[in-house]
PDB file of C-alpha atoms and ligand atoms in Angstrom:
ATOM      1  CA  UNK A   1      54.740  54.288 -31.460  1.00 73.00           C
ATOM      2  CA  UNK A   2      51.168  53.451 -30.470  1.00 89.00           C
ATOM      3  CA  UNK A   3      49.829  56.545 -27.706  1.00 94.00           C
ATOM      4  CA  UNK A   4      48.939  55.055 -24.631  1.00 97.00           C
ATOM      5  CA  UNK A   5      45.689  54.782 -23.758  1.00 97.00           C
ATOM      6  CA  UNK A   6      44.093  55.158 -20.037  1.00 97.00           C
ATOM      7  CA  UNK A   7      40.298  54.524 -19.532  1.00 98.00           C
ATOM      8  CA  UNK A   8      39.116  55.067 -15.781  1.00 98.00           C
ATOM      9  CA  UNK A   9      35.449  52.745 -15.335  1.00 98.00           C
ATOM     10  CA  UNK A  10      33.810  53.894 -12.134  1.00 98.00           C
ATOM     11  CA  UNK A  11      31.418  51.260 -12.886  1.00 98.00           C
ATOM     12  CA  UNK A  12      28.273  51.823 -10.506  1.00 98.00           C
ATOM     13  CA  UNK A  13      30.187  53.914  -7.764  1.00 98.00           C
ATOM     14  CA  UNK A  14      30.173  58.024  -6.756  1.00 98.00           C
ATOM     15  CA  UNK A  15      26.772  60.039  -7.147  1.00 98.00           C
ATOM     16  CA  UNK A  16      25.879  63.442  -9.128  1.00 97.00           C
ATOM     17  CA  UNK A  17      27.784  65.502  -6.408  1.00 97.00           C
ATOM     18  CA  UNK A  18      31.156  63.310  -6.041  1.00 98.00           C
ATOM     19  CA  UNK A  19      31.173  62.705  -9.983  1.00 98.00           C
ATOM     20  CA  UNK A  20      31.435  65.902 -10.934  1.00 98.00           C
ATOM     21  CA  UNK A  21      34.617  66.908  -7.950  1.00 98.00           C
ATOM     22  CA  UNK A  22      36.244  63.649  -9.457  1.00 98.00           C
ATOM     23  CA  UNK A  23      36.228  64.639 -13.183  1.00 98.00           C
ATOM     24  CA  UNK A  24      37.375  68.298 -12.251  1.00 97.00           C
ATOM     25  CA  UNK A  25      40.386  66.933  -9.996  1.00 96.00           C
ATOM     26  CA  UNK A  26      41.434  64.549 -12.813  1.00 96.00           C
ATOM     27  CA  UNK A  27      40.889  67.461 -15.547  1.00 95.00           C
ATOM     28  CA  UNK A  28      43.171  69.341 -13.324  1.00 93.00           C
ATOM     29  CA  UNK A  29      45.964  67.054 -12.607  1.00 93.00           C
ATOM     30  CA  UNK A  30      46.265  65.692 -16.371  1.00 91.00           C
ATOM     31  CA  UNK A  31      46.687  69.551 -17.324  1.00 86.00           C
ATOM     32  CA  UNK A  32      50.161  68.972 -14.996  1.00 79.00           C
ATOM     33  CA  UNK A  33      50.998  65.949 -17.071  1.00 77.00           C
ATOM     34  CA  UNK A  34      54.406  66.837 -19.145  1.00 63.00           C
ATOM     35  CA  UNK A  35      53.850  65.876 -22.983  1.00 62.00           C
ATOM     36  CA  UNK A  36      50.726  64.806 -22.976  1.00 71.00           C
ATOM     37  CA  UNK A  37      51.450  61.726 -24.351  1.00 88.00           C
ATOM     38  CA  UNK A  38      48.739  59.583 -23.369  1.00 94.00           C
ATOM     39  CA  UNK A  39      44.884  59.165 -24.405  1.00 95.00           C
ATOM     40  CA  UNK A  40      42.855  59.293 -21.334  1.00 96.00           C
ATOM     41  CA  UNK A  41      38.787  58.563 -21.088  1.00 97.00           C
ATOM     42  CA  UNK A  42      36.629  58.600 -18.275  1.00 98.00           C
ATOM     43  CA  UNK A  43      33.209  55.945 -18.100  1.00 98.00           C
ATOM     44  CA  UNK A  44      31.031  57.254 -15.432  1.00 98.00           C
ATOM     45  CA  UNK A  45      27.410  55.836 -14.514  1.00 98.00           C
ATOM     46  CA  UNK A  46      24.762  56.730 -17.120  1.00 98.00           C
ATOM     47  CA  UNK A  47      23.028  59.300 -15.272  1.00 98.00           C
ATOM     48  CA  UNK A  48      26.574  61.107 -14.316  1.00 98.00           C
ATOM     49  CA  UNK A  49      27.715  60.750 -17.981  1.00 98.00           C
ATOM     50  CA  UNK A  50      26.053  64.646 -19.055  1.00 97.00           C
ATOM     51  CA  UNK A  51      27.212  66.516 -15.831  1.00 98.00           C
ATOM     52  CA  UNK A  52      30.499  64.748 -16.329  1.00 98.00           C
ATOM     53  CA  UNK A  53      30.617  65.608 -20.386  1.00 97.00           C
ATOM     54  CA  UNK A  54      30.345  69.773 -19.176  1.00 97.00           C
ATOM     55  CA  UNK A  55      33.233  69.814 -16.695  1.00 96.00           C
ATOM     56  CA  UNK A  56      35.315  67.650 -19.379  1.00 95.00           C
ATOM     57  CA  UNK A  57      34.438  70.628 -22.074  1.00 91.00           C
ATOM     58  CA  UNK A  58      37.773  72.220 -21.816  1.00 86.00           C
ATOM     59  CA  UNK A  59      39.842  69.343 -21.531  1.00 93.00           C
ATOM     60  CA  UNK A  60      41.121  66.425 -23.948  1.00 92.00           C
ATOM     61  CA  UNK A  61      40.119  64.213 -21.893  1.00 95.00           C
ATOM     62  CA  UNK A  62      37.050  61.568 -23.668  1.00 96.00           C
ATOM     63  CA  UNK A  63      34.267  60.436 -22.189  1.00 98.00           C
ATOM     64  CA  UNK A  64      32.652  56.615 -22.506  1.00 98.00           C
ATOM     65  CA  UNK A  65      29.894  54.935 -21.435  1.00 98.00           C
ATOM     66  CA  UNK A  66      29.782  51.307 -19.533  1.00 98.00           C
ATOM     67  CA  UNK A  67      27.524  50.024 -21.825  1.00 98.00           C
ATOM     68  CA  UNK A  68      25.195  50.611 -25.081  1.00 98.00           C
ATOM     69  CA  UNK A  69      22.169  48.878 -26.688  1.00 98.00           C
ATOM     70  CA  UNK A  70      22.619  47.784 -30.427  1.00 97.00           C
ATOM     71  CA  UNK A  71      19.464  49.696 -32.266  1.00 96.00           C
ATOM     72  CA  UNK A  72      19.948  53.479 -32.546  1.00 92.00           C
ATOM     73  CA  UNK A  73      16.327  54.213 -30.983  1.00 93.00           C
ATOM     74  CA  UNK A  74      12.683  53.163 -30.780  1.00 96.00           C
ATOM     75  CA  UNK A  75      10.425  50.317 -28.229  1.00 98.00           C
ATOM     76  CA  UNK A  76      13.602  49.112 -26.119  1.00 98.00           C
ATOM     77  CA  UNK A  77      12.576  50.048 -22.705  1.00 98.00           C
ATOM     78  CA  UNK A  78      15.521  51.008 -20.210  1.00 97.00           C
ATOM     79  CA  UNK A  79      18.070  50.952 -23.079  1.00 98.00           C
ATOM     80  CA  UNK A  80      20.391  53.791 -24.200  1.00 98.00           C
ATOM     81  CA  UNK A  81      21.639  53.719 -27.818  1.00 98.00           C
ATOM     82  CA  UNK A  82      24.795  54.938 -29.219  1.00 97.00           C
ATOM     83  CA  UNK A  83      23.325  58.050 -30.712  1.00 97.00           C
ATOM     84  CA  UNK A  84      21.984  59.116 -27.478  1.00 97.00           C
ATOM     85  CA  UNK A  85      25.747  58.344 -26.122  1.00 98.00           C
ATOM     86  CA  UNK A  86      27.302  60.745 -29.222  1.00 97.00           C
ATOM     87  CA  UNK A  87      24.458  63.243 -28.465  1.00 97.00           C
ATOM     88  CA  UNK A  88      25.117  63.999 -24.977  1.00 97.00           C
ATOM     89  CA  UNK A  89      29.245  63.943 -25.653  1.00 97.00           C
ATOM     90  CA  UNK A  90      30.363  60.630 -25.293  1.00 98.00           C
ATOM     91  CA  UNK A  91      33.303  59.139 -27.911  1.00 98.00           C
ATOM     92  CA  UNK A  92      33.688  55.725 -26.173  1.00 98.00           C
ATOM     93  CA  UNK A  93      31.803  52.675 -24.950  1.00 98.00           C
ATOM     94  CA  UNK A  94      32.878  49.558 -23.045  1.00 98.00           C
ATOM     95  CA  UNK A  95      31.383  46.018 -24.582  1.00 98.00           C
ATOM     96  CA  UNK A  96      31.311  43.202 -23.141  1.00 98.00           C
ATOM     97  CA  UNK A  97      32.723  44.045 -19.751  1.00 98.00           C
ATOM     98  CA  UNK A  98      33.089  41.089 -17.389  1.00 97.00           C
ATOM     99  CA  UNK A  99      30.703  42.319 -14.883  1.00 97.00           C
ATOM    100  CA  UNK A 100      27.806  42.084 -17.629  1.00 97.00           C
ATOM    101  CA  UNK A 101      28.799  39.069 -19.260  1.00 97.00           C
ATOM    102  CA  UNK A 102      29.032  37.294 -16.026  1.00 96.00           C
ATOM    103  CA  UNK A 103      26.760  38.606 -13.633  1.00 96.00           C
ATOM    104  CA  UNK A 104      23.949  40.549 -16.351  1.00 96.00           C
ATOM    105  CA  UNK A 105      24.718  37.035 -18.249  1.00 97.00           C
ATOM    106  CA  UNK A 106      25.362  39.055 -22.063  1.00 97.00           C
ATOM    107  CA  UNK A 107      26.853  36.536 -24.310  1.00 98.00           C
ATOM    108  CA  UNK A 108      29.443  36.748 -27.472  1.00 98.00           C
ATOM    109  CA  UNK A 109      26.547  37.248 -30.133  1.00 98.00           C
ATOM    110  CA  UNK A 110      25.187  40.494 -27.869  1.00 98.00           C
ATOM    111  CA  UNK A 111      28.600  42.180 -27.063  1.00 98.00           C
ATOM    112  CA  UNK A 112      29.188  41.597 -31.083  1.00 98.00           C
ATOM    113  CA  UNK A 113      25.980  42.930 -31.849  1.00 98.00           C
ATOM    114  CA  UNK A 114      26.863  46.113 -29.355  1.00 98.00           C
ATOM    115  CA  UNK A 115      30.619  46.746 -30.924  1.00 98.00           C
ATOM    116  CA  UNK A 116      29.195  46.973 -34.513  1.00 98.00           C
ATOM    117  CA  UNK A 117      26.027  49.150 -33.385  1.00 98.00           C
ATOM    118  CA  UNK A 118      28.244  51.797 -31.306  1.00 98.00           C
ATOM    119  CA  UNK A 119      30.860  51.897 -34.473  1.00 98.00           C
ATOM    120  CA  UNK A 120      27.908  52.371 -36.623  1.00 97.00           C
ATOM    121  CA  UNK A 121      26.811  54.931 -34.248  1.00 97.00           C
ATOM    122  CA  UNK A 122      30.390  56.932 -34.534  1.00 97.00           C
ATOM    123  CA  UNK A 123      31.057  55.860 -31.004  1.00 98.00           C
ATOM    124  CA  UNK A 124      34.670  54.076 -30.376  1.00 98.00           C
ATOM    125  CA  UNK A 125      34.131  50.598 -28.824  1.00 98.00           C
ATOM    126  CA  UNK A 126      36.161  49.000 -26.204  1.00 98.00           C
ATOM    127  CA  UNK A 127      35.710  45.028 -26.118  1.00 98.00           C
ATOM    128  CA  UNK A 128      36.975  43.307 -23.541  1.00 98.00           C
ATOM    129  CA  UNK A 129      37.625  39.934 -22.840  1.00 98.00           C
ATOM    130  CA  UNK A 130      38.544  37.680 -20.527  1.00 98.00           C
ATOM    131  CA  UNK A 131      38.747  34.134 -18.885  1.00 97.00           C
ATOM    132  CA  UNK A 132      37.594  32.958 -15.520  1.00 96.00           C
ATOM    133  CA  UNK A 133      40.083  31.667 -12.573  1.00 95.00           C
ATOM    134  CA  UNK A 134      38.813  28.257 -13.410  1.00 96.00           C
ATOM    135  CA  UNK A 135      39.190  28.485 -17.199  1.00 96.00           C
ATOM    136  CA  UNK A 136      42.553  29.639 -16.169  1.00 96.00           C
ATOM    137  CA  UNK A 137      43.683  26.646 -14.206  1.00 94.00           C
ATOM    138  CA  UNK A 138      42.253  24.268 -16.712  1.00 96.00           C
ATOM    139  CA  UNK A 139      44.193  25.750 -19.500  1.00 96.00           C
ATOM    140  CA  UNK A 140      41.429  27.531 -21.472  1.00 97.00           C
ATOM    141  CA  UNK A 141      42.554  30.641 -21.574  1.00 97.00           C
ATOM    142  CA  UNK A 142      43.461  30.777 -25.111  1.00 97.00           C
ATOM    143  CA  UNK A 143      40.243  29.114 -26.121  1.00 97.00           C
ATOM    144  CA  UNK A 144      37.947  31.621 -24.174  1.00 98.00           C
ATOM    145  CA  UNK A 145      40.008  34.671 -25.247  1.00 98.00           C
ATOM    146  CA  UNK A 146      40.109  33.326 -28.847  1.00 98.00           C
ATOM    147  CA  UNK A 147      36.300  32.632 -29.012  1.00 98.00           C
ATOM    148  CA  UNK A 148      35.405  36.066 -27.315  1.00 98.00           C
ATOM    149  CA  UNK A 149      37.808  37.687 -30.055  1.00 98.00           C
ATOM    150  CA  UNK A 150      36.212  35.886 -33.087  1.00 97.00           C
ATOM    151  CA  UNK A 151      32.861  36.766 -32.201  1.00 98.00           C
ATOM    152  CA  UNK A 152      33.223  39.680 -30.757  1.00 98.00           C
ATOM    153  CA  UNK A 153      34.527  41.256 -33.984  1.00 98.00           C
ATOM    154  CA  UNK A 154      32.594  39.526 -36.055  1.00 98.00           C
ATOM    155  CA  UNK A 155      31.265  41.045 -39.506  1.00 97.00           C
ATOM    156  CA  UNK A 156      33.674  44.068 -39.109  1.00 98.00           C
ATOM    157  CA  UNK A 157      35.605  45.286 -41.668  1.00 96.00           C
ATOM    158  CA  UNK A 158      39.111  46.515 -42.150  1.00 95.00           C
ATOM    159  CA  UNK A 159      37.889  50.534 -41.422  1.00 95.00           C
ATOM    160  CA  UNK A 160      35.527  49.662 -38.735  1.00 97.00           C
ATOM    161  CA  UNK A 161      38.446  47.467 -36.647  1.00 97.00           C
ATOM    162  CA  UNK A 162      40.576  50.678 -36.604  1.00 96.00           C
ATOM    163  CA  UNK A 163      37.646  52.331 -34.424  1.00 97.00           C
ATOM    164  CA  UNK A 164      38.057  49.115 -31.707  1.00 98.00           C
ATOM    165  CA  UNK A 165      40.186  49.120 -28.714  1.00 98.00           C
ATOM    166  CA  UNK A 166      40.502  45.930 -27.236  1.00 98.00           C
ATOM    167  CA  UNK A 167      40.618  45.588 -23.040  1.00 98.00           C
ATOM    168  CA  UNK A 168      42.192  41.992 -21.914  1.00 98.00           C
ATOM    169  CA  UNK A 169      40.631  41.358 -18.438  1.00 98.00           C
ATOM    170  CA  UNK A 170      41.053  38.101 -16.827  1.00 97.00           C
ATOM    171  CA  UNK A 171      37.954  38.053 -14.825  1.00 96.00           C
ATOM    172  CA  UNK A 172      40.015  36.804 -11.883  1.00 95.00           C
ATOM    173  CA  UNK A 173      42.061  40.165 -11.357  1.00 94.00           C
ATOM    174  CA  UNK A 174      39.357  42.480 -11.480  1.00 94.00           C
ATOM    175  CA  UNK A 175      38.519  44.158  -8.240  1.00 89.00           C
ATOM    176  CA  UNK A 176      40.588  41.020  -6.516  1.00 91.00           C
ATOM    177  CA  UNK A 177      43.785  43.145  -5.825  1.00 87.00           C
ATOM    178  CA  UNK A 178      44.776  39.487  -7.642  1.00 90.00           C
ATOM    179  CA  UNK A 179      46.751  41.721 -10.689  1.00 89.00           C
ATOM    180  CA  UNK A 180      47.537  39.303 -13.653  1.00 91.00           C
ATOM    181  CA  UNK A 181      52.061  39.316 -13.771  1.00 96.00           C
ATOM    182  CA  UNK A 182      53.086  41.883 -16.160  1.00 97.00           C
ATOM    183  CA  UNK A 183      54.283  38.216 -18.067  1.00 97.00           C
ATOM    184  CA  UNK A 184      50.904  36.607 -17.959  1.00 97.00           C
ATOM    185  CA  UNK A 185      49.297  39.686 -19.726  1.00 98.00           C
ATOM    186  CA  UNK A 186      52.139  40.268 -22.092  1.00 98.00           C
ATOM    187  CA  UNK A 187      51.876  36.576 -23.251  1.00 98.00           C
ATOM    188  CA  UNK A 188      47.709  37.020 -23.411  1.00 98.00           C
ATOM    189  CA  UNK A 189      48.064  40.414 -25.336  1.00 98.00           C
ATOM    190  CA  UNK A 190      50.688  39.106 -28.076  1.00 98.00           C
ATOM    191  CA  UNK A 191      48.174  35.892 -28.596  1.00 98.00           C
ATOM    192  CA  UNK A 192      45.165  38.535 -28.681  1.00 98.00           C
ATOM    193  CA  UNK A 193      47.148  40.563 -31.630  1.00 98.00           C
ATOM    194  CA  UNK A 194      48.239  37.404 -33.243  1.00 97.00           C
ATOM    195  CA  UNK A 195      44.518  36.762 -33.513  1.00 97.00           C
ATOM    196  CA  UNK A 196      43.681  39.996 -35.142  1.00 97.00           C
ATOM    197  CA  UNK A 197      46.591  39.567 -37.626  1.00 97.00           C
ATOM    198  CA  UNK A 198      45.008  36.720 -38.414  1.00 95.00           C
ATOM    199  CA  UNK A 199      41.713  38.359 -39.732  1.00 95.00           C
ATOM    200  CA  UNK A 200      42.828  41.576 -40.885  1.00 96.00           C
ATOM    201  CA  UNK A 201      46.139  42.853 -41.925  1.00 92.00           C
ATOM    202  CA  UNK A 202      49.267  42.369 -39.658  1.00 92.00           C
ATOM    203  CA  UNK A 203      49.598  46.139 -40.117  1.00 94.00           C
ATOM    204  CA  UNK A 204      46.137  46.657 -38.249  1.00 95.00           C
ATOM    205  CA  UNK A 205      46.584  44.314 -35.996  1.00 96.00           C
ATOM    206  CA  UNK A 206      49.943  46.132 -35.110  1.00 96.00           C
ATOM    207  CA  UNK A 207      48.053  49.212 -34.735  1.00 97.00           C
ATOM    208  CA  UNK A 208      44.936  47.882 -32.712  1.00 98.00           C
ATOM    209  CA  UNK A 209      45.504  49.354 -28.655  1.00 98.00           C
ATOM    210  CA  UNK A 210      44.761  46.306 -26.676  1.00 98.00           C
ATOM    211  CA  UNK A 211      44.628  47.843 -22.676  1.00 98.00           C
ATOM    212  CA  UNK A 212      45.332  45.784 -19.492  1.00 98.00           C
ATOM    213  CA  UNK A 213      42.743  45.398 -17.169  1.00 97.00           C
ATOM    214  CA  UNK A 214      42.439  43.739 -13.381  1.00 96.00           C
ATOM    215  CA  UNK A 215      43.710  45.449 -10.426  1.00 93.00           C
ATOM    216  CA  UNK A 216      45.878  47.882 -12.343  1.00 96.00           C
ATOM    217  CA  UNK A 217      46.969  50.696  -9.760  1.00 96.00           C
ATOM    218  CA  UNK A 218      49.877  52.700  -9.587  1.00 97.00           C
ATOM    219  CA  UNK A 219      52.177  50.065  -7.999  1.00 96.00           C
ATOM    220  CA  UNK A 220      51.653  47.743 -11.257  1.00 96.00           C
ATOM    221  CA  UNK A 221      51.427  50.442 -13.636  1.00 97.00           C
ATOM    222  CA  UNK A 222      54.632  51.143 -15.024  1.00 97.00           C
ATOM    223  CA  UNK A 223      55.935  47.915 -15.136  1.00 97.00           C
ATOM    224  CA  UNK A 224      52.587  46.220 -16.801  1.00 97.00           C
ATOM    225  CA  UNK A 225      53.083  49.384 -19.373  1.00 97.00           C
ATOM    226  CA  UNK A 226      56.797  48.288 -20.180  1.00 97.00           C
ATOM    227  CA  UNK A 227      55.578  45.159 -22.043  1.00 97.00           C
ATOM    228  CA  UNK A 228      55.420  45.136 -25.965  1.00 97.00           C
ATOM    229  CA  UNK A 229      51.982  44.437 -26.013  1.00 98.00           C
ATOM    230  CA  UNK A 230      50.197  46.418 -23.274  1.00 98.00           C
ATOM    231  CA  UNK A 231      49.132  49.836 -24.968  1.00 98.00           C
ATOM    232  CA  UNK A 232      47.254  50.947 -22.019  1.00 98.00           C
ATOM    233  CA  UNK A 233      45.067  50.056 -18.683  1.00 98.00           C
ATOM    234  CA  UNK A 234      41.600  50.082 -18.115  1.00 98.00           C
ATOM    235  CA  UNK A 235      41.071  51.031 -14.611  1.00 98.00           C
ATOM    236  CA  UNK A 236      38.299  50.146 -12.261  1.00 97.00           C
ATOM    237  CA  UNK A 237      38.738  50.856  -8.238  1.00 96.00           C
ATOM    238  CA  UNK A 238      41.617  53.132  -8.850  1.00 97.00           C
ATOM    239  CA  UNK A 239      40.232  55.606 -11.109  1.00 98.00           C
ATOM    240  CA  UNK A 240      37.878  56.483  -8.250  1.00 98.00           C
ATOM    241  CA  UNK A 241      40.698  58.102  -6.558  1.00 98.00           C
ATOM    242  CA  UNK A 242      42.007  60.926  -8.934  1.00 97.00           C
ATOM    243  CA  UNK A 243      45.743  60.349  -6.952  1.00 97.00           C
ATOM    244  CA  UNK A 244      45.752  56.704  -7.966  1.00 98.00           C
ATOM    245  CA  UNK A 245      44.273  57.569 -11.297  1.00 97.00           C
ATOM    246  CA  UNK A 246      46.456  60.386 -12.133  1.00 96.00           C
ATOM    247  CA  UNK A 247      49.776  58.493 -11.008  1.00 96.00           C
ATOM    248  CA  UNK A 248      48.670  55.438 -13.633  1.00 97.00           C
ATOM    249  CA  UNK A 249      48.417  58.132 -15.872  1.00 96.00           C
ATOM    250  CA  UNK A 250      51.565  59.232 -15.300  1.00 95.00           C
ATOM    251  CA  UNK A 251      52.916  55.746 -15.664  1.00 94.00           C
ATOM    252  CA  UNK A 252      51.385  55.193 -18.849  1.00 94.00           C
ATOM    253  CA  UNK A 253      52.631  58.558 -20.315  1.00 90.00           C
TER     254      UNK A 253
HETATM  255  C1  PEP B 301      37.347  46.965 -14.432  1.00 60.34           C
HETATM  256  O1  PEP B 301      36.044  47.176 -13.777  1.00 60.34           O
HETATM  257  O2  PEP B 301      37.358  46.880 -15.598  1.00 60.34           O
HETATM  258  C2  PEP B 301      38.609  46.564 -13.589  1.00 60.34           C
HETATM  259  C3  PEP B 301      39.661  46.382 -14.174  1.00 60.34           C
HETATM  260  O3  PEP B 301      38.396  46.842 -12.251  1.00 60.34           O
HETATM  261  P1  PEP B 301      39.546  46.498 -11.540  1.00 60.34           P
HETATM  262  O4  PEP B 301      40.818  47.706 -12.166  1.00 60.34           O
HETATM  263  O5  PEP B 301      38.796  46.993 -10.059  1.00 60.34           O
HETATM  264  O6  PEP B 301      40.086  45.254 -11.224  1.00 60.34           O
END
C-alpha cells in the first residue's frame, strides 16, 4: 500500500512571523499523530521558505516551493531555479498549479519544462491538472486531463516518472468550497492512473501517488481518502489553520 501524501499550499498568504508560527504548530501537532503513516509537505511563499526550512529542521515534514523556473541559473530576472530551492532545503515543487495556468497564463509546454527541470535538479514535482467548470459541464473533462497529463509528462522516462506526484485539482473546486464528490474525484483519478499506465509500465502507474485538491477540509478528507485511487490531498485554504490541516493529516494517516 502506498503511503498517503498530504501537502499544504499556502499560496500568497502568511507573513514572516505567522509562517514560522504555523510551521511550528504543524510540527508539534504531527509529532502526536500515531504511526506517522503519512508523508507531509508544506509549500510556503518563496520568501518564507528559508525560515520554514529552519523551523522544519528537526521534523520529518518536507518543504516545497509553489513554483520553479526551468533553467538552473543565469539571466532570468525574478525567477527561482531548482538548484536554489534544493540549496535551502526544498524537496518538492508544484508545477502547473491552476492559478499559474489560469491567472498567470502558463501553458502545457512551460509546465512540462518545469517538471523536467525539477527532476533534473533533484526536486520531486507535483504536476497539477484540472478542468474548468465549463469544460466539465460540456463533457470535456477527459480530453482536458488527458492533454495535461500527456503534455506534462512528455519526455519523462521510467526513472523520472517515479519522482512525480500528480494532483487532480478541478478548477471549479479550488478555493470555492465546492469539493468534488468522492465519486467524481475517484472517476478522474482512475482515468489518470489509466493514462499513466498507457505511457509507462502498469506497475509504475500503480505506484504513482495521485492527490486530490479542491476545498479539501477535515469534514471531507476521510471520505476522499477512502477512494481506491486517491493517495493524498493537496490542501489550500485549510492548510493555513494548523488545527484543520492536522485533522486532514490524521484522516489521511
Ligand atoms: C490548492 O491551492 O491547491 C487548493 C486545492 O486550494 P483549496 O484547498 O483552498 O481549494
